[in-house]
Coordinates of N, CA and C in Angstrom, one line a residue:
M1 N -135.8 -65.3 -0.4 CA -135.7 -65.6 1.0 C -134.4 -66.4 1.3
D2 N -134.0 -67.3 0.4 CA -132.8 -68.1 0.6 C -131.6 -67.2 0.5
R3 N -131.6 -66.2 -0.4 CA -130.4 -65.3 -0.5 C -130.3 -64.5 0.8
Y4 N -131.5 -64.1 1.4 CA -131.5 -63.3 2.6 C -131.0 -64.2 3.8
N5 N -131.4 -65.4 3.8 CA -131.0 -66.3 4.9 C -129.5 -66.5 4.8
G6 N -129.0 -66.7 3.5 CA -127.6 -66.9 3.3 C -126.7 -65.7 3.7
F7 N -127.3 -64.5 3.5 CA -126.6 -63.3 3.9 C -126.6 -63.2 5.4
L8 N -127.6 -63.6 6.1 CA -127.7 -63.6 7.6 C -126.7 -64.6 8.1
V9 N -126.5 -65.7 7.5 CA -125.6 -66.7 8.0 C -124.2 -66.2 7.8
Q10 N -123.8 -65.6 6.7 CA -122.5 -65.0 6.4 C -122.2 -63.9 7.4
L11 N -123.2 -63.0 7.7 CA -123.1 -61.9 8.6 C -122.8 -62.5 10.0
N12 N -123.5 -63.5 10.4 CA -123.4 -64.1 11.7 C -122.0 -64.7 11.9
E13 N -121.5 -65.4 10.8 CA -120.2 -66.0 10.8 C -119.1 -64.9 10.9
H14 N -119.3 -63.8 10.2 CA -118.3 -62.7 10.3 C -118.3 -62.1 11.7
Q15 N -119.4 -61.9 12.3 CA -119.5 -61.4 13.6 C -118.8 -62.3 14.6
E16 N -119.1 -63.6 14.5 CA -118.4 -64.6 15.3 C -116.9 -64.6 15.2
S17 N -116.4 -64.4 13.9 CA -115.0 -64.4 13.7 C -114.4 -63.1 14.4
L18 N -115.1 -62.0 14.2 CA -114.6 -60.8 14.9 C -114.6 -60.9 16.4
L19 N -115.6 -61.5 17.0 CA -115.7 -61.7 18.4 C -114.6 -62.6 18.9
A20 N -114.3 -63.7 18.1 CA -113.2 -64.6 18.5 C -111.9 -63.9 18.4
S21 N -111.7 -63.0 17.4 CA -110.4 -62.3 17.3 C -110.3 -61.3 18.5
Y22 N -111.3 -60.6 18.9 CA -111.2 -59.7 20.0 C -110.9 -60.5 21.3
K23 N -111.6 -61.7 21.5 CA -111.3 -62.5 22.7 C -109.9 -63.0 22.8
S24 N -109.4 -63.5 21.6 CA -108.0 -64.0 21.7 C -107.0 -62.8 21.9
G25 N -107.4 -61.7 21.3 CA -106.5 -60.5 21.5 C -106.5 -60.1 23.0
L26 N -107.6 -60.1 23.7 CA -107.6 -59.8 25.1 C -106.8 -60.8 25.9
Q27 N -106.9 -62.0 25.6 CA -106.1 -63.0 26.3 C -104.6 -62.8 26.0
V28 N -104.2 -62.6 24.8 CA -102.8 -62.4 24.5 C -102.2 -61.2 25.2
S29 N -103.0 -60.1 25.2 CA -102.6 -58.9 25.9 C -102.5 -59.1 27.4
A30 N -103.4 -59.8 28.0 CA -103.4 -60.0 29.4 C -102.2 -60.9 29.9
V31 N -101.9 -61.9 29.1 CA -100.8 -62.8 29.4 C -99.4 -62.1 29.2
N32 N -99.3 -61.3 28.2 CA -98.0 -60.7 27.7 C -97.7 -59.3 28.2
G33 N -98.8 -58.6 28.6 CA -98.6 -57.2 29.0 C -97.9 -57.2 30.4
G34 N -97.1 -56.2 30.6 CA -96.4 -56.0 31.8 C -95.2 -56.9 32.1
Q35 N -94.9 -57.7 31.1 CA -93.7 -58.6 31.2 C -92.4 -57.7 31.1
Q36 N -91.4 -58.2 31.7 CA -90.1 -57.6 31.7 C -89.2 -58.4 30.8
L37 N -88.7 -57.8 29.7 CA -87.8 -58.6 28.8 C -86.5 -58.7 29.4
D38 N -85.8 -59.8 29.2 CA -84.4 -60.0 29.6 C -83.6 -59.0 28.9
S39 N -82.4 -58.8 29.3 CA -81.5 -57.9 28.6 C -81.3 -58.5 27.2
I40 N -81.6 -57.7 26.2 CA -81.6 -58.2 24.8 C -80.7 -57.3 24.0
W41 N -80.0 -58.0 23.1 CA -79.2 -57.3 22.1 C -79.8 -57.4 20.7
A42 N -79.7 -56.3 20.0 CA -80.2 -56.2 18.6 C -79.1 -56.1 17.6
K43 N -79.3 -56.6 16.5 CA -78.3 -56.5 15.4 C -78.9 -55.5 14.4
D44 N -78.1 -54.4 14.2 CA -78.5 -53.4 13.3 C -78.3 -53.7 11.8
S45 N -78.6 -52.9 10.9 CA -78.5 -53.2 9.5 C -77.0 -53.4 9.0
K46 N -76.1 -53.0 9.8 CA -74.7 -53.2 9.4 C -74.1 -54.4 10.2
G47 N -75.0 -55.2 10.9 CA -74.5 -56.3 11.6 C -73.9 -56.1 13.0
R48 N -74.0 -54.8 13.4 CA -73.4 -54.5 14.7 C -74.4 -54.9 15.8
M49 N -73.9 -55.4 16.9 CA -74.8 -55.7 18.1 C -74.9 -54.4 19.0
I50 N -76.1 -54.1 19.3 CA -76.4 -52.9 20.2 C -77.4 -53.4 21.3
P51 N -77.3 -52.7 22.4 CA -78.3 -53.0 23.4 C -79.7 -52.6 22.9
L52 N -80.7 -53.3 23.3 CA -82.1 -53.0 22.8 C -82.5 -51.6 23.2
V53 N -82.1 -51.2 24.3 CA -82.4 -49.8 24.8 C -82.0 -48.8 23.8
D54 N -80.9 -49.1 23.0 CA -80.4 -48.1 22.1 C -81.3 -47.9 20.9
I55 N -82.4 -48.6 20.7 CA -83.3 -48.4 19.6 C -84.2 -47.1 19.9
F56 N -84.2 -46.7 21.2 CA -85.0 -45.5 21.5 C -84.2 -44.2 21.2
D57 N -85.0 -43.2 20.7 CA -84.4 -41.9 20.6 C -84.2 -41.3 22.0
P58 N -83.3 -40.3 22.1 CA -83.1 -39.7 23.4 C -84.5 -39.1 23.9
G59 N -84.8 -39.3 25.1 CA -86.1 -38.8 25.7 C -87.3 -39.6 25.4
Q60 N -87.2 -40.6 24.4 CA -88.3 -41.4 24.1 C -88.5 -42.5 25.1
E61 N -89.8 -42.6 25.6 CA -90.0 -43.6 26.7 C -90.7 -44.8 26.1
H62 N -91.4 -44.7 25.1 CA -92.2 -45.9 24.5 C -92.0 -46.0 23.0
I63 N -92.1 -47.2 22.5 CA -92.0 -47.4 21.1 C -93.0 -48.5 20.7
L64 N -93.6 -48.4 19.5 CA -94.5 -49.4 19.0 C -93.7 -50.4 18.2
V65 N -93.7 -51.7 18.6 CA -92.9 -52.7 18.0 C -93.8 -53.7 17.2
F66 N -93.3 -54.0 16.0 CA -93.9 -55.1 15.3 C -92.9 -56.2 15.3
R67 N -93.3 -57.4 15.9 CA -92.4 -58.5 16.1 C -92.7 -59.6 15.2
Y68 N -91.8 -60.2 14.5 CA -92.0 -61.3 13.6 C -90.8 -62.1 13.4
S69 N -91.0 -63.3 12.9 CA -89.9 -64.3 12.7 C -89.9 -64.9 11.4
E70 N -88.8 -65.4 11.0 CA -88.7 -66.1 9.7 C -89.5 -67.4 9.7
S71 N -90.0 -67.9 10.9 CA -90.8 -69.0 10.9 C -92.3 -68.7 10.8
H72 N -92.6 -67.4 10.9 CA -94.0 -67.0 10.8 C -94.6 -67.1 9.4
C73 N -95.9 -67.2 9.3 CA -96.6 -67.3 8.0 C -96.3 -65.9 7.3
E74 N -95.8 -66.1 6.1 CA -95.5 -64.9 5.2 C -96.7 -64.0 5.0
S75 N -97.8 -64.7 4.7 CA -99.0 -63.9 4.4 C -99.5 -63.2 5.7
C76 N -99.3 -63.7 6.8 CA -99.7 -63.0 8.1 C -98.8 -61.8 8.3
I77 N -97.5 -61.9 8.0 CA -96.6 -60.8 8.2 C -97.0 -59.7 7.2
T78 N -97.2 -60.1 5.9 CA -97.5 -59.1 4.9 C -98.8 -58.4 5.2
A79 N -99.8 -59.2 5.6 CA -101.1 -58.5 5.9 C -101.0 -57.5 7.1
S80 N -100.2 -57.9 8.1 CA -100.0 -56.9 9.2 C -99.3 -55.7 8.8
L81 N -98.2 -55.9 8.0 CA -97.4 -54.8 7.6 C -98.1 -53.9 6.6
S82 N -99.0 -54.4 5.8 CA -99.8 -53.6 4.9 C -100.7 -52.6 5.7
V83 N -101.3 -53.1 6.8 CA -102.1 -52.3 7.6 C -101.2 -51.3 8.4
L84 N -100.1 -51.7 8.8 CA -99.2 -50.8 9.5 C -98.8 -49.6 8.5
K85 N -98.6 -50.0 7.3 CA -98.2 -48.9 6.3 C -99.3 -47.8 6.2
E86 N -100.6 -48.2 6.4 CA -101.7 -47.3 6.3 C -101.6 -46.3 7.5
W87 N -101.1 -46.8 8.6 CA -101.0 -46.0 9.9 C -99.6 -45.4 10.1
Q88 N -98.7 -45.7 9.3 CA -97.3 -45.2 9.5 C -97.2 -43.7 9.7
S89 N -97.8 -42.9 8.9 CA -97.7 -41.5 9.0 C -98.3 -41.0 10.3
K90 N -99.4 -41.6 10.7 CA -100.1 -41.1 11.9 C -99.3 -41.5 13.2
L91 N -98.6 -42.6 13.1 CA -97.8 -43.1 14.3 C -96.5 -42.4 14.3
G92 N -95.9 -42.1 13.2 CA -94.6 -41.5 13.1 C -93.5 -42.5 13.0
N93 N -92.6 -42.4 12.0 CA -91.6 -43.4 11.8 C -90.7 -43.6 13.0
S94 N -90.4 -42.5 13.7 CA -89.5 -42.6 14.9 C -90.1 -43.4 16.0
N95 N -91.4 -43.6 16.0 CA -92.1 -44.3 17.0 C -92.4 -45.8 16.7
L96 N -91.9 -46.2 15.5 CA -92.1 -47.6 15.1 C -90.8 -48.3 14.9
V97 N -90.8 -49.5 15.2 CA -89.6 -50.3 15.0 C -90.1 -51.8 14.7
L98 N -89.4 -52.4 13.7 CA -89.6 -53.8 13.4 C -88.5 -54.6 14.0
L99 N -88.9 -55.6 14.8 CA -87.9 -56.5 15.4 C -88.2 -57.9 14.8
G100 N -87.3 -58.3 13.9 CA -87.3 -59.6 13.4 C -86.5 -60.6 14.1
D101 N -86.8 -61.8 14.0 CA -86.0 -62.9 14.5 C -85.6 -63.8 13.4
F102 N -84.4 -63.6 12.8 CA -84.0 -64.3 11.6 C -82.6 -64.8 11.9
S103 N -82.3 -66.0 11.5 CA -81.0 -66.7 11.7 C -79.9 -66.0 10.8
N104 N -80.3 -65.4 9.7 CA -79.3 -64.8 8.8 C -79.7 -63.4 8.6
N105 N -78.8 -62.5 8.9 CA -79.1 -61.0 8.8 C -79.2 -60.6 7.4
K106 N -78.5 -61.2 6.4 CA -78.6 -60.8 5.0 C -80.0 -61.2 4.5
I107 N -80.5 -62.3 4.9 CA -81.9 -62.7 4.5 C -82.9 -61.8 5.1
Y108 N -82.7 -61.4 6.3 CA -83.6 -60.5 7.0 C -83.6 -59.1 6.2
R109 N -82.5 -58.6 5.9 CA -82.4 -57.3 5.1 C -83.2 -57.4 3.8
K110 N -83.1 -58.6 3.1 CA -83.8 -58.7 1.8 C -85.3 -58.8 2.1
E111 N -85.7 -59.4 3.2 CA -87.1 -59.5 3.5 C -87.6 -58.1 3.7
L112 N -86.9 -57.3 4.4 CA -87.3 -55.9 4.7 C -87.6 -55.1 3.5
D113 N -86.7 -55.3 2.5 CA -86.9 -54.6 1.2 C -88.2 -54.9 0.6
M114 N -88.7 -56.1 0.7 CA -90.0 -56.5 0.1 C -91.1 -55.7 0.7
Y115 N -91.0 -55.4 2.0 CA -92.2 -54.7 2.7 C -92.3 -53.3 2.4
Q116 N -91.3 -52.6 1.9 CA -91.3 -51.2 1.5 C -91.8 -50.3 2.6
L117 N -91.3 -50.5 3.8 CA -91.6 -49.6 4.9 C -90.4 -48.6 5.1
E118 N -90.4 -47.6 4.2 CA -89.3 -46.7 4.2 C -89.3 -46.0 5.6
S119 N -88.0 -45.7 6.0 CA -87.7 -44.9 7.2 C -88.2 -45.6 8.5
V120 N -88.6 -46.8 8.5 CA -88.9 -47.5 9.7 C -87.7 -48.3 10.1
R121 N -87.2 -48.1 11.3 CA -86.1 -48.8 11.8 C -86.4 -50.3 12.0
A122 N -85.4 -51.1 11.7 CA -85.5 -52.6 11.8 C -84.3 -53.2 12.4
Y123 N -84.5 -54.2 13.3 CA -83.4 -54.8 13.9 C -83.7 -56.3 13.9
N124 N -82.6 -57.1 13.9 CA -82.7 -58.5 14.1 C -82.4 -58.9 15.5
V125 N -83.4 -59.4 16.2 CA -83.3 -59.6 17.7 C -83.7 -61.1 17.9
P126 N -82.9 -61.8 18.7 CA -83.2 -63.2 19.1 C -84.5 -63.2 19.9
R127 N -84.9 -64.4 20.1 CA -86.2 -64.7 20.8 C -86.3 -64.0 22.1
F128 N -87.4 -63.5 22.4 CA -87.7 -62.9 23.7 C -88.2 -63.9 24.7
N129 N -88.3 -63.6 26.0 CA -88.8 -64.4 27.0 C -90.3 -64.1 27.3
L130 N -91.1 -64.0 26.2 CA -92.5 -63.7 26.3 C -93.3 -64.9 25.8
P131 N -94.4 -65.1 26.4 CA -95.3 -66.2 26.0 C -95.7 -66.0 24.5
A132 N -95.9 -64.8 24.1 CA -96.3 -64.5 22.7 C -95.3 -65.1 21.7
E133 N -94.1 -65.3 22.0 CA -93.1 -65.8 21.1 C -93.4 -67.3 20.8
N134 N -94.2 -67.9 21.6 CA -94.6 -69.3 21.4 C -95.8 -69.5 20.5
L135 N -96.5 -68.4 20.2 CA -97.8 -68.5 19.5 C -97.6 -68.9 18.0
G136 N -96.4 -68.5 17.4 CA -96.1 -68.8 16.0 C -96.7 -67.8 15.1
F137 N -97.0 -66.6 15.6 CA -97.6 -65.6 14.7 C -96.9 -64.2 15.1
P138 N -96.9 -63.3 14.1 CA -96.3 -62.0 14.4 C -97.3 -61.3 15.4
Y139 N -96.7 -60.2 16.1 CA -97.5 -59.5 17.0 C -97.0 -58.1 17.1
F140 N -97.8 -57.2 17.7 CA -97.5 -55.8 18.0 C -97.4 -55.7 19.5
M141 N -96.6 -54.8 20.0 CA -96.5 -54.4 21.4 C -95.9 -53.1 21.6
V142 N -96.2 -52.5 22.7 CA -95.5 -51.2 23.1 C -94.4 -51.7 24.1
L143 N -93.2 -51.1 23.8 CA -92.1 -51.5 24.7 C -91.6 -50.2 25.3
D144 N -91.3 -50.2 26.6 CA -90.7 -49.0 27.2 C -89.2 -49.2 27.4
Q145 N -88.5 -48.1 27.8 CA -87.0 -48.2 27.9 C -86.5 -49.2 28.9
E146 N -87.4 -49.5 29.9 CA -87.0 -50.5 30.9 C -87.2 -51.9 30.4
G147 N -87.7 -52.1 29.2 CA -88.0 -53.4 28.6 C -89.3 -54.0 29.1
R148 N -90.2 -53.2 29.5 CA -91.6 -53.7 29.9 C -92.5 -53.6 28.7
T149 N -93.3 -54.6 28.6 CA -94.3 -54.7 27.5 C -95.7 -54.2 27.9
S150 N -96.4 -53.7 27.0 CA -97.8 -53.4 27.2 C -98.5 -53.4 25.8
N151 N -99.8 -53.4 25.9 CA -100.6 -53.3 24.7 C -100.2 -54.3 23.6
V152 N -100.0 -55.6 24.0 CA -99.6 -56.6 23.1 C -100.8 -57.0 22.3
F153 N -100.7 -57.2 21.0 CA -101.8 -57.4 20.1 C -101.3 -58.5 19.1
L154 N -102.2 -59.5 18.9 CA -101.9 -60.5 17.9 C -102.8 -60.3 16.7
P155 N -102.3 -59.7 15.6 CA -103.2 -59.4 14.4 C -103.5 -60.7 13.7
E156 N -104.6 -60.7 13.1 CA -105.0 -61.9 12.2 C -105.3 -61.4 10.8
K157 N -104.7 -62.1 9.8 CA -104.8 -61.6 8.5 C -106.3 -61.6 8.0
G158 N -107.1 -62.4 8.6 CA -108.5 -62.5 8.2 C -109.4 -61.4 8.7
T159 N -108.9 -60.6 9.7 CA -109.6 -59.5 10.3 C -108.8 -58.2 10.3
P160 N -108.4 -57.7 9.2 CA -107.6 -56.5 9.2 C -108.2 -55.3 9.8
D161 N -109.5 -55.2 9.9 CA -110.2 -54.1 10.5 C -109.8 -54.0 12.0
I162 N -109.7 -55.2 12.6 CA -109.3 -55.2 14.1 C -107.9 -54.7 14.2
T163 N -107.0 -55.0 13.3 CA -105.6 -54.5 13.3 C -105.7 -52.9 13.1
R164 N -106.5 -52.5 12.3 CA -106.7 -51.0 12.1 C -107.2 -50.4 13.4
H165 N -108.1 -51.0 14.0 CA -108.6 -50.4 15.3 C -107.5 -50.4 16.3
Y166 N -106.7 -51.4 16.4 CA -105.6 -51.5 17.3 C -104.7 -50.3 17.1
L167 N -104.2 -50.2 15.8 CA -103.3 -49.1 15.5 C -103.9 -47.7 15.6
E168 N -105.2 -47.6 15.4 CA -105.9 -46.3 15.6 C -105.8 -46.0 17.1
G169 N -106.1 -47.0 17.9 CA -106.0 -46.9 19.4 C -104.6 -46.5 19.9
M170 N -103.6 -47.1 19.2 CA -102.2 -46.8 19.6 C -101.9 -45.3 19.2
A171 N -102.4 -44.9 18.1 CA -102.2 -43.5 17.6 C -102.9 -42.5 18.6
R172 N -104.1 -42.9 19.1 CA -104.8 -42.0 20.0 C -104.2 -42.1 21.4
K173 N -104.0 -43.3 21.9 CA -103.6 -43.5 23.3 C -102.2 -43.0 23.5
F174 N -101.3 -43.3 22.6 CA -99.9 -43.0 22.8 C -99.5 -41.8 21.9
G175 N -100.4 -41.2 21.3 CA -100.0 -40.1 20.4 C -99.1 -39.1 21.0
D176 N -99.5 -38.6 22.2 CA -98.7 -37.6 22.9 C -97.3 -38.2 23.3
V177 N -97.3 -39.5 23.7 CA -96.1 -40.1 24.2 C -95.2 -40.5 23.0
L178 N -95.8 -41.1 22.0 CA -95.1 -41.6 20.9 C -94.7 -40.5 19.9
A179 N -95.5 -39.6 19.7 CA -95.2 -38.5 18.7 C -94.4 -37.4 19.3
Q180 N -93.3 -37.7 19.8 CA -92.5 -36.6 20.4 C -91.6 -36.0 19.4

């Protein structure tokens, strides 16, 4: 009976953790969705500055962004990117972009090599004017060519299933738009 009660307590704690993750995710999305980014410049792999709009392929209206910074928890970044790798083929490489915020482009390039996300474009972009930038954690969002955000999601390393559900939803919801 004690083992059964212990199992019920663990199950209840896990459900509470999942519920808390969903609640915080809804709050993050509500506050950050529909925001207009200021005119932003991105640094490509060769150190050239390009307008952020140039990360889009011709005719592409939306792109799924993973945003992270050198100040974010390394294990949080790694956990999120490992789940992203699982969904990489379903989302399509042309529809994904990594936007890092690193003070040194060479360090950023070395970090990218560690994650082994082949064929995913990556740029070094300074801080955005989004509330999510102040949370201290990496996040996902959909960005359109006008610089508007939607579907902002804050993954948590302790609940990778929720990140999988988010990416599955992005694959379904934006499959026709993203998979052009």
